[in-house]
């Protein structure tokens, strides 16, 4: 079925503004499906210390468990998105939710850390089937202002559910063992499966073109290698592995590019990707969603290491970001309609910049909670504002029959953005911490051995272990570790500010203004319809 074909189960609200029958129920089903993927993505990190204790795991193994879900998800979204476009998006959702149930059970009752890693990758593959397909179906079933509003709700609630992951995990770990964090999504997955089967329309504007499976394999090696490499670059002793994986990513990236230029039906249409409403929105989204995940990464350590929050308190402390994200995102849809994607993106990025400036100024030792919450409010509002135009621009720049490409890219924004920004901010945090701790050791006047200095400079947790082993120096070590962490955090916040300013410059100079954006999209739509008509003639 080509892009000009009628929409199955669609009801026309007005010219250029369409929604499916039972639109609210269909959107609810798609948001619940996305919620399974989002919650699974963020539940593991809080449980890693308990997992390491249960299996006596190495740090490398724990890193693999932490990244396993993102690995399966990021490596598969482009390929599975194309398979959904060709063979059925509803089918991909049903298969994805079906696979998520045994994957969660295997993770929750894993007998070893190796099995747990495999289960996490399998869970990521199930999310790769289902999560990007939810956005693809929103694009296929809705159009015009109705689509923008639907994407805003999908983005806000999905991001909110992901941000709730640490809170849910912290609450469960207060009463149950580590396996409980992987079982919590089971009821939601069963509900999502039932809703998808009963409510989601099938065979809506799907492609009849063959899938570029060779391109799919190359994309899996490219994205998978890159995601793991980025996560391992800051890990001591894993530089060789990280550089080897980067080499794999570079080689497969070149092969993927050449394949997409020559393939009759490319998995990733480079002609479409070159459209400014696509590539600028894609890169801006990487910084936006990456900033959210990187901020949460630093925030959880700051709250627990410096302020002494418990796991559940640290999880609950991020609620202001969740609330602001959910409240602001629907209003973002109205701003996109009134002012265009460019202005709305810039407004969201500006709020993100304010958030990190406030973190730099306010996040110190012994602060009141409002100083924690205020930057998080700006963070959530910024993502809520910028997330909608980013995803909407991607989906609005491609023909409906190829929307799997756009939805896969939207998902990669979060996974690659999170991996890149978290790794960059994590590296800056580590370097800043080590530098400050080195200065503290020099200023102490103590005769510290090289081995002890290396342990003190390794991480806050390493310094805490050393403090427990040497109670006579515990107070001095803990004080120095807190101050060093705060200095490292400042490095991270400045790094985030630089990235956000770069993203703002990208949008300001390269993303078209509202009138030009509408002209370009009309031209894209006309050209895509003409190409589809010629292909079926």
Coordinates of C-alpha atoms in Angstrom, one line a residue:
X1 CA 0.0 0.0 0.0
X2 CA 1.5 3.3 -1.0
X3 CA 1.4 6.6 0.9
X4 CA -1.6 7.8 -1.0
X5 CA -3.7 4.9 0.0
X6 CA -6.6 5.4 2.4
X7 CA -6.0 5.0 6.1
X8 CA -7.4 1.8 7.7
X9 CA -9.7 2.7 10.6
X10 CA -9.0 6.5 10.2
X11 CA -11.7 9.1 10.7
X12 CA -11.2 12.5 9.2
X13 CA -11.5 15.4 11.6
X14 CA -10.8 18.1 9.1
X15 CA -8.8 18.6 5.9
X16 CA -5.2 17.6 6.7
X17 CA -6.1 16.8 10.3
X18 CA -6.9 13.1 10.8
X19 CA -7.2 10.7 13.7
X20 CA -8.3 7.0 13.9
X21 CA -11.5 5.7 15.2
X22 CA -11.4 5.4 19.0
X23 CA -8.4 7.7 18.9
X24 CA -8.0 8.1 22.7
X25 CA -8.1 4.3 23.3
X26 CA -5.6 3.6 20.5
X27 CA -3.2 6.3 21.8
X28 CA -3.6 4.8 25.3
X29 CA -2.6 1.4 24.0
X30 CA 0.5 2.8 22.2
X31 CA 1.6 4.8 25.2
X32 CA 1.3 1.7 27.5
X33 CA 3.4 -0.3 25.0
X34 CA 6.0 2.5 25.0
X35 CA 5.8 2.6 28.8
X36 CA 7.0 -1.0 29.0
X37 CA 10.1 -0.2 27.0
X38 CA 10.8 3.1 28.9
X39 CA 10.4 1.6 32.3
X40 CA 12.6 -1.4 31.5
X41 CA 15.3 1.0 30.2
X42 CA 15.7 2.7 33.6
X43 CA 15.1 0.1 36.3
X44 CA 18.4 -1.7 36.4
X45 CA 21.0 1.0 37.5
X46 CA 19.8 1.3 41.1
X47 CA 20.0 -2.5 41.5
X48 CA 23.5 -2.9 40.2
X49 CA 25.2 -2.9 43.7
X50 CA 22.9 -5.7 44.8
X51 CA 23.4 -7.7 41.6
X52 CA 27.2 -7.4 42.0
X53 CA 27.0 -8.6 45.6
X54 CA 24.7 -11.5 44.6
X55 CA 26.9 -12.8 41.8
X56 CA 30.3 -11.4 42.9
X57 CA 30.3 -9.7 39.5
X58 CA 33.2 -7.8 38.0
X59 CA 32.7 -4.1 37.2
X60 CA 32.9 -5.0 33.5
X61 CA 30.0 -7.5 33.8
X62 CA 27.9 -5.0 35.7
X63 CA 28.5 -2.4 33.0
X64 CA 27.4 -5.0 30.4
X65 CA 24.2 -5.6 32.4
X66 CA 23.6 -1.9 32.6
X67 CA 24.0 -1.4 28.9
X68 CA 22.5 -4.6 27.7
X69 CA 18.9 -3.3 27.3
X70 CA 20.1 -0.2 25.4
X71 CA 22.3 -2.4 23.3
X72 CA 19.5 -4.6 22.1
X73 CA 17.2 -1.7 21.6
X74 CA 19.6 0.7 19.8
X75 CA 21.0 -2.1 17.5
X76 CA 17.6 -3.2 16.3
X77 CA 15.4 -0.2 15.9
X78 CA 16.3 0.7 12.3
X79 CA 16.0 -2.8 11.0
X80 CA 12.9 -3.7 13.0
X81 CA 11.3 -0.4 12.0
X82 CA 11.7 -1.3 8.3
X83 CA 10.3 -4.8 9.0
X84 CA 7.3 -3.2 10.6
X85 CA 6.8 -0.9 7.6
X86 CA 6.8 -4.0 5.3
X87 CA 5.2 -6.8 7.2
X88 CA 3.0 -5.1 9.8
X89 CA 3.5 -2.6 12.6
X90 CA 0.8 -4.2 14.8
X91 CA 2.6 -7.5 14.3
X92 CA 5.9 -6.0 15.5
X93 CA 4.2 -4.6 18.6
X94 CA 2.5 -7.9 19.5
X95 CA 5.8 -9.8 18.9
X96 CA 7.7 -7.3 21.0
X97 CA 5.4 -7.3 23.9
X98 CA 5.2 -11.1 23.7
X99 CA 9.0 -11.4 23.9
X100 CA 9.3 -8.9 26.7
X101 CA 7.4 -11.2 29.1
X102 CA 9.8 -14.2 29.0
X103 CA 12.8 -11.7 28.8
X104 CA 11.6 -10.1 32.1
X105 CA 11.1 -13.4 33.8
X106 CA 14.5 -14.6 32.7
X107 CA 16.1 -11.4 34.0
X108 CA 14.2 -11.6 37.3
X109 CA 15.2 -15.2 38.1
X110 CA 18.6 -15.2 36.3
X111 CA 20.9 -17.9 37.9
X112 CA 24.0 -16.0 36.9
X113 CA 25.1 -12.6 35.7
X114 CA 25.9 -13.9 32.2
X115 CA 22.3 -15.1 31.9
X116 CA 21.1 -11.7 33.2
X117 CA 23.0 -9.9 30.5
X118 CA 21.5 -12.2 27.8
X119 CA 18.0 -11.5 29.2
X120 CA 18.6 -7.7 29.2
X121 CA 19.7 -7.9 25.5
X122 CA 16.6 -9.9 24.7
X123 CA 14.5 -7.4 26.5
X124 CA 16.1 -4.6 24.4
X125 CA 15.3 -6.5 21.2
X126 CA 11.7 -6.8 22.3
X127 CA 11.7 -3.0 22.8
X128 CA 13.3 -2.6 19.4
X129 CA 10.3 -4.3 17.9
X130 CA 7.6 -2.4 19.9
X131 CA 8.9 1.0 21.0
X132 CA 9.7 2.7 17.6
X133 CA 6.6 1.1 16.1
X134 CA 4.4 3.0 18.5
X135 CA 5.6 6.3 17.0
X136 CA 5.4 4.9 13.5
X137 CA 1.7 4.1 14.1
X138 CA 1.0 7.5 15.5
X139 CA 2.4 9.0 12.3
X140 CA 0.4 6.6 10.1
X141 CA -2.9 7.0 12.0
X142 CA -2.8 10.7 12.9
X143 CA -2.0 13.8 10.8
X144 CA -1.9 17.6 11.2
X145 CA -2.5 19.1 14.6
X146 CA -3.9 15.8 15.9
X147 CA -0.6 14.1 15.2
X148 CA 1.4 16.8 17.0
X149 CA -0.8 16.5 20.1
X150 CA -0.6 12.7 20.0
X151 CA 3.2 12.8 19.7
X152 CA 3.4 15.3 22.6
X153 CA 1.4 13.0 24.9
X154 CA 3.5 10.0 23.8
X155 CA 6.8 11.9 24.4
X156 CA 5.8 13.3 27.8
X157 CA 4.3 10.2 29.3
X158 CA 7.1 8.0 27.9
X159 CA 9.8 10.2 29.3
X160 CA 7.9 10.5 32.6
X161 CA 7.7 6.7 32.9
X162 CA 11.4 6.3 32.2
X163 CA 12.3 9.0 34.8
X164 CA 10.2 7.0 37.3
X165 CA 12.4 4.0 36.9
X166 CA 14.8 4.9 39.7
X167 CA 12.0 5.6 42.1
X168 CA 10.3 2.3 41.4
X169 CA 13.5 0.4 41.7
X170 CA 14.4 2.1 45.0
X171 CA 11.1 1.3 46.5
X172 CA 11.2 -2.3 45.5
X173 CA 14.8 -2.8 46.8
X174 CA 13.7 -1.6 50.2
X175 CA 11.6 -4.8 50.5
X176 CA 12.7 -7.3 47.9
X177 CA 15.8 -8.7 46.2
X178 CA 17.4 -7.4 43.0
X179 CA 15.2 -9.6 40.7
X180 CA 12.1 -7.6 41.6
X181 CA 13.1 -4.6 39.5
X182 CA 13.0 -6.7 36.3
X183 CA 9.6 -8.3 37.2
X184 CA 7.8 -5.0 37.9
X185 CA 7.0 -4.5 34.2
X186 CA 5.3 -7.9 33.8
X187 CA 1.7 -6.7 34.6
X188 CA 2.2 -3.6 32.3
X189 CA 3.6 -5.8 29.5
X190 CA 0.5 -8.2 29.7
X191 CA -1.8 -5.2 29.7
X192 CA 0.1 -3.7 26.7
X193 CA -0.2 -6.9 24.8
X194 CA -3.9 -7.2 25.4
X195 CA -4.5 -3.6 24.5
X196 CA -2.4 -3.8 21.3
X197 CA -4.3 -7.0 20.1
X198 CA -7.7 -5.5 20.7
X199 CA -7.2 -1.8 19.8
X200 CA -4.4 -1.1 17.5
X201 CA -5.4 -1.1 13.8
X202 CA -3.4 -3.4 11.4
X203 CA -2.0 -2.7 7.9
X204 CA -2.0 1.0 7.9
X205 CA 0.0 2.6 5.1
X206 CA 2.5 -0.2 5.0
X207 CA 5.2 -0.6 2.3
X208 CA 5.3 -3.4 -0.3
X209 CA 9.0 -2.9 -1.0
X210 CA 11.5 -5.5 0.1
X211 CA 13.5 -4.9 3.2
X212 CA 17.3 -4.2 3.0
X213 CA 18.3 -7.0 5.4
X214 CA 22.0 -6.5 4.6
X215 CA 21.7 -2.9 5.6
X216 CA 19.8 -4.0 8.7
X217 CA 22.7 -6.3 9.8
X218 CA 25.2 -3.5 9.2
X219 CA 23.1 -1.0 11.2
X220 CA 23.0 -3.5 14.1
X221 CA 26.8 -3.9 14.2
X222 CA 27.3 -0.1 13.7
X223 CA 24.9 1.1 16.4
X224 CA 25.6 -1.8 18.8
X225 CA 29.4 -1.4 18.5
X226 CA 29.1 2.4 19.0
X227 CA 26.8 2.2 22.0
X228 CA 29.0 -0.3 23.8
X229 CA 32.2 1.5 22.9
X230 CA 30.9 4.8 24.2
X231 CA 30.0 3.2 27.5
X232 CA 33.3 1.5 27.9
X233 CA 35.6 4.4 26.9
X234 CA 35.6 5.8 30.5
X235 CA 36.1 2.4 32.1
X236 CA 39.8 1.8 33.3
X237 CA 41.3 -1.2 31.7
X238 CA 38.7 -1.4 28.9
X239 CA 40.3 1.0 26.4
X240 CA 41.4 -1.7 24.0
X241 CA 37.9 -3.2 23.9
X242 CA 36.4 0.2 23.5
X243 CA 38.7 1.2 20.6
X244 CA 38.2 -2.2 18.9
X245 CA 34.4 -1.7 19.1
X246 CA 34.8 1.8 17.7
X247 CA 36.8 0.4 14.8
X248 CA 34.0 -2.1 14.1
X249 CA 31.5 0.7 14.2
X250 CA 33.6 2.8 11.8
X251 CA 34.1 0.0 9.3
X252 CA 30.4 -1.0 9.4
X253 CA 29.4 2.6 9.3
X254 CA 31.3 3.1 6.0
X255 CA 29.9 -0.1 4.6
X256 CA 26.4 0.9 5.7
X257 CA 26.7 4.3 4.0
X258 CA 27.9 2.7 0.8
X259 CA 25.1 0.1 0.9
X260 CA 22.5 2.8 1.4
X261 CA 23.7 4.8 -1.5
X262 CA 23.6 1.8 -3.8
X263 CA 20.7 -0.3 -2.6
X264 CA 17.5 -0.2 -4.7
X265 CA 15.4 0.0 -1.5
X266 CA 17.7 1.4 1.2
X267 CA 17.0 0.8 4.9
X268 CA 18.0 4.4 5.6
X269 CA 17.1 6.7 2.8
X270 CA 20.0 9.2 2.7
X271 CA 18.0 11.5 0.4
X272 CA 15.4 11.9 3.1
X273 CA 18.0 12.1 5.9
X274 CA 19.6 15.1 4.2
X275 CA 16.4 17.2 4.6
X276 CA 17.1 19.9 7.2
X277 CA 13.9 19.2 9.0
X278 CA 15.2 15.7 9.5
X279 CA 18.9 15.8 10.2
X280 CA 18.9 19.0 12.3
X281 CA 16.0 17.7 14.4
X282 CA 17.8 14.4 14.8
X283 CA 21.0 15.9 16.1
X284 CA 19.2 18.4 18.3
X285 CA 17.2 15.5 19.8
X286 CA 20.3 13.6 20.6
X287 CA 21.5 16.5 22.8
X288 CA 18.1 17.1 24.3
X289 CA 17.4 13.5 25.4
X290 CA 21.0 12.9 26.1
X291 CA 21.0 15.9 28.5
X292 CA 18.1 14.4 30.4
X293 CA 19.7 10.9 30.8
X294 CA 23.1 12.4 31.6
X295 CA 21.7 14.8 34.2
X296 CA 19.9 11.9 35.9
X297 CA 23.1 9.9 35.9
X298 CA 25.0 12.6 37.7
X299 CA 22.0 13.6 39.9
X300 CA 21.6 10.1 41.4
X301 CA 25.2 10.0 42.5
X302 CA 25.1 13.6 43.8
X303 CA 22.1 12.9 45.9
X304 CA 23.4 9.6 47.4
X305 CA 27.1 10.4 47.6
X306 CA 27.1 14.1 48.6
X307 CA 23.7 14.7 50.2
X308 CA 23.4 11.2 51.8
X309 CA 19.9 10.4 50.3
X310 CA 18.7 6.8 50.5
X311 CA 18.0 5.0 47.3
X312 CA 14.2 5.6 47.5
X313 CA 14.7 9.2 48.5
X314 CA 17.0 9.8 45.6
X315 CA 14.5 8.2 43.2
X316 CA 11.7 10.4 44.6
X317 CA 13.8 13.5 44.4
X318 CA 13.6 13.5 40.5
X319 CA 9.7 13.8 40.5
X320 CA 9.8 17.6 39.8
X321 CA 11.4 16.8 36.4
X322 CA 8.8 14.2 35.7
X323 CA 5.9 16.4 36.6
X324 CA 7.2 19.4 34.6
X325 CA 7.8 17.2 31.6
X326 CA 4.3 15.8 31.6
X327 CA 2.7 19.2 32.1
X328 CA 4.7 21.1 29.5
X329 CA 4.8 18.6 26.6
X330 CA 1.1 19.0 25.6
X331 CA 1.6 22.7 25.5
X332 CA 4.6 22.2 23.3
X333 CA 2.3 20.8 20.7
X334 CA 0.3 24.2 20.6
X335 CA 3.6 26.1 20.4
X336 CA 4.7 24.0 17.4
X337 CA 1.4 24.7 15.6
X338 CA 1.6 28.5 16.4
X339 CA 5.3 29.2 16.1
X340 CA 6.9 26.3 14.3
X341 CA 9.4 23.6 15.4
X342 CA 12.4 25.9 15.3
X343 CA 11.3 28.4 17.9
X344 CA 9.9 25.7 20.2
X345 CA 13.1 23.7 20.0
X346 CA 15.1 26.8 20.9
X347 CA 12.8 27.5 23.8
X348 CA 13.3 24.0 25.1
X349 CA 17.0 24.1 24.7
X350 CA 17.2 27.5 26.5
X351 CA 15.4 25.9 29.5
X352 CA 17.9 23.0 29.5
X353 CA 20.7 25.5 29.5
X354 CA 19.1 27.3 32.5
X355 CA 18.8 23.9 34.3
X356 CA 22.6 23.2 34.0
X357 CA 23.5 26.7 35.0
X358 CA 21.4 26.3 38.1
X359 CA 23.0 22.9 38.8
X360 CA 26.4 24.6 38.6
X361 CA 25.4 27.4 41.0
X362 CA 23.2 25.5 43.5
X363 CA 24.2 21.9 43.8
X364 CA 26.6 22.1 46.7
X365 CA 26.9 20.2 50.0
X366 CA 24.2 20.5 52.7
X367 CA 21.7 22.3 50.5
X368 CA 17.9 22.4 51.0
X369 CA 15.8 20.3 48.7
X370 CA 14.4 23.2 46.8
X371 CA 17.8 23.8 45.4
X372 CA 17.8 20.2 44.1
X373 CA 14.3 20.5 42.7
X374 CA 14.5 23.9 40.9
X375 CA 17.1 22.8 38.2
X376 CA 15.1 19.6 37.8
X377 CA 12.0 21.6 37.0
X378 CA 13.8 23.5 34.3
X379 CA 15.2 20.2 33.0
X380 CA 11.9 18.5 32.7
X381 CA 10.2 21.6 31.2
X382 CA 13.0 21.8 28.6
X383 CA 12.8 18.2 27.5
X384 CA 9.0 18.5 27.5
X385 CA 9.2 21.5 25.2
X386 CA 11.9 20.3 22.9
X387 CA 11.0 16.6 22.7
X388 CA 7.7 17.1 20.7
X389 CA 9.1 19.3 17.9
X390 CA 12.1 17.0 17.6
X391 CA 10.1 13.8 17.1
X392 CA 7.4 15.6 15.1
X393 CA 9.9 17.0 12.7
X394 CA 11.4 13.6 12.1
X395 CA 8.1 11.9 11.4
X396 CA 6.8 14.8 9.3
X397 CA 9.8 14.7 7.0
X398 CA 9.3 11.2 5.6
X399 CA 6.6 9.5 3.6
X400 CA 4.2 7.5 5.8
X401 CA 5.2 4.2 4.2
X402 CA 8.8 4.8 5.4
X403 CA 7.9 6.1 8.8
X404 CA 9.9 3.3 10.5
X405 CA 13.0 5.1 9.5
X406 CA 11.8 8.2 11.3
X407 CA 10.6 6.4 14.4
X408 CA 13.9 4.4 14.5
X409 CA 15.8 7.6 14.4
X410 CA 13.7 9.1 17.1
X411 CA 14.5 6.1 19.3
X412 CA 18.2 6.4 18.5
X413 CA 18.1 10.0 19.7
X414 CA 17.5 8.7 23.2
X415 CA 19.8 5.7 23.2
X416 CA 22.7 7.3 21.4
X417 CA 22.1 10.6 23.1
X418 CA 22.0 9.0 26.5
X419 CA 25.2 6.9 25.7
X420 CA 27.1 9.9 24.3
X421 CA 26.1 12.5 26.9
X422 CA 26.3 10.2 29.9
X423 CA 29.7 9.0 28.8
X424 CA 31.0 12.5 28.1
X425 CA 29.6 13.9 31.4
X426 CA 30.7 10.8 33.2
X427 CA 34.3 11.2 31.9
X428 CA 34.3 14.9 32.9
X429 CA 33.0 14.0 36.3
X430 CA 35.7 11.4 36.7
X431 CA 38.5 13.7 35.5
X432 CA 37.3 16.6 37.7
X433 CA 37.0 14.3 40.7
X434 CA 40.5 12.9 40.2
X435 CA 42.1 16.3 39.7
X436 CA 40.4 17.8 42.8
X437 CA 41.3 14.7 44.9
X438 CA 44.9 14.9 43.8
X439 CA 45.0 18.6 44.9
X440 CA 43.4 17.6 48.3
X441 CA 46.1 14.9 48.8
X442 CA 48.9 17.4 48.0
X443 CA 47.5 20.0 50.4
X444 CA 47.0 17.5 53.2
X445 CA 50.7 17.1 53.9
X446 CA 50.2 13.4 54.5
X447 CA 52.6 10.8 53.2
X448 CA 50.2 8.9 50.9
X449 CA 51.4 5.9 48.9
X450 CA 50.9 5.8 45.2
X451 CA 48.5 2.8 45.5
X452 CA 46.4 4.7 48.1
X453 CA 46.4 7.9 46.0
X454 CA 45.2 5.8 43.0
X455 CA 42.4 4.3 45.0
X456 CA 41.3 7.7 46.4
X457 CA 41.3 9.2 42.9
X458 CA 39.5 6.3 41.2
X459 CA 35.9 7.2 42.4
X460 CA 33.8 8.4 45.3
X461 CA 32.9 4.8 46.0
X462 CA 36.5 3.7 46.1
X463 CA 37.3 6.5 48.5
X464 CA 34.4 5.5 50.7
X465 CA 35.7 1.9 50.9
X466 CA 39.1 3.2 51.9
X467 CA 37.5 5.4 54.6
X468 CA 35.8 2.3 56.1
X469 CA 39.2 0.5 56.1
X470 CA 40.9 3.4 57.9
X471 CA 38.3 4.8 60.4
X472 CA 40.9 7.1 61.9
X473 CA 41.0 9.1 58.7
X474 CA 37.4 8.5 57.6
X475 CA 36.2 12.1 58.2
X476 CA 39.0 13.6 56.2
X477 CA 38.7 11.1 53.4
X478 CA 34.9 11.6 53.1
X479 CA 35.1 15.4 53.2
X480 CA 37.7 15.4 50.5
X481 CA 35.7 12.9 48.4
X482 CA 32.6 15.0 48.6
X483 CA 34.4 18.2 47.7
X484 CA 36.1 16.4 44.8
X485 CA 32.8 15.0 43.5
X486 CA 31.3 18.5 43.6
X487 CA 34.3 19.8 41.6
X488 CA 33.9 17.0 39.1
X489 CA 30.2 17.7 38.9
X490 CA 30.9 21.3 38.0
X491 CA 33.1 20.0 35.1
X492 CA 30.2 17.9 33.9
X493 CA 27.6 20.7 34.1
X494 CA 29.9 23.0 32.1
X495 CA 30.3 20.3 29.5
X496 CA 26.6 19.9 29.2
X497 CA 26.2 23.7 28.8
X498 CA 28.7 23.6 25.9
X499 CA 26.8 20.8 24.2
X500 CA 23.4 22.5 24.6
X501 CA 24.8 25.8 23.2
X502 CA 26.2 23.9 20.2
X503 CA 22.7 22.3 19.7
X504 CA 21.1 25.8 19.9
X505 CA 23.4 27.1 17.3
X506 CA 22.7 24.1 15.1
X507 CA 18.9 24.8 15.3
X508 CA 19.3 28.6 15.0
X509 CA 21.4 28.5 11.8
X510 CA 20.2 25.4 10.0
X511 CA 16.6 24.7 11.0
X512 CA 14.0 26.6 8.8
X513 CA 11.6 29.2 10.2
X514 CA 7.9 28.3 10.4
X515 CA 6.9 29.6 6.9
X516 CA 9.9 27.9 5.2
X517 CA 9.3 24.7 7.3
X518 CA 5.8 24.5 6.0
X519 CA 6.9 25.1 2.4
X520 CA 9.5 22.4 2.7
X521 CA 7.2 19.9 4.2
X522 CA 4.6 20.5 1.5
X523 CA 7.2 20.0 -1.2
X524 CA 8.5 16.8 0.5
X525 CA 4.9 15.5 0.7
X526 CA 4.2 16.2 -3.0
X527 CA 7.5 14.7 -4.1
X528 CA 7.0 11.6 -2.0
X529 CA 3.5 11.1 -3.4
X530 CA 4.7 11.5 -6.9
X531 CA 7.5 9.0 -6.4
X532 CA 5.1 6.5 -4.8
X533 CA 2.7 7.0 -7.8
X534 CA 5.6 6.4 -10.3
X535 CA 6.6 3.3 -8.3
X536 CA 3.2 1.7 -8.5
X537 CA 2.5 2.8 -12.1

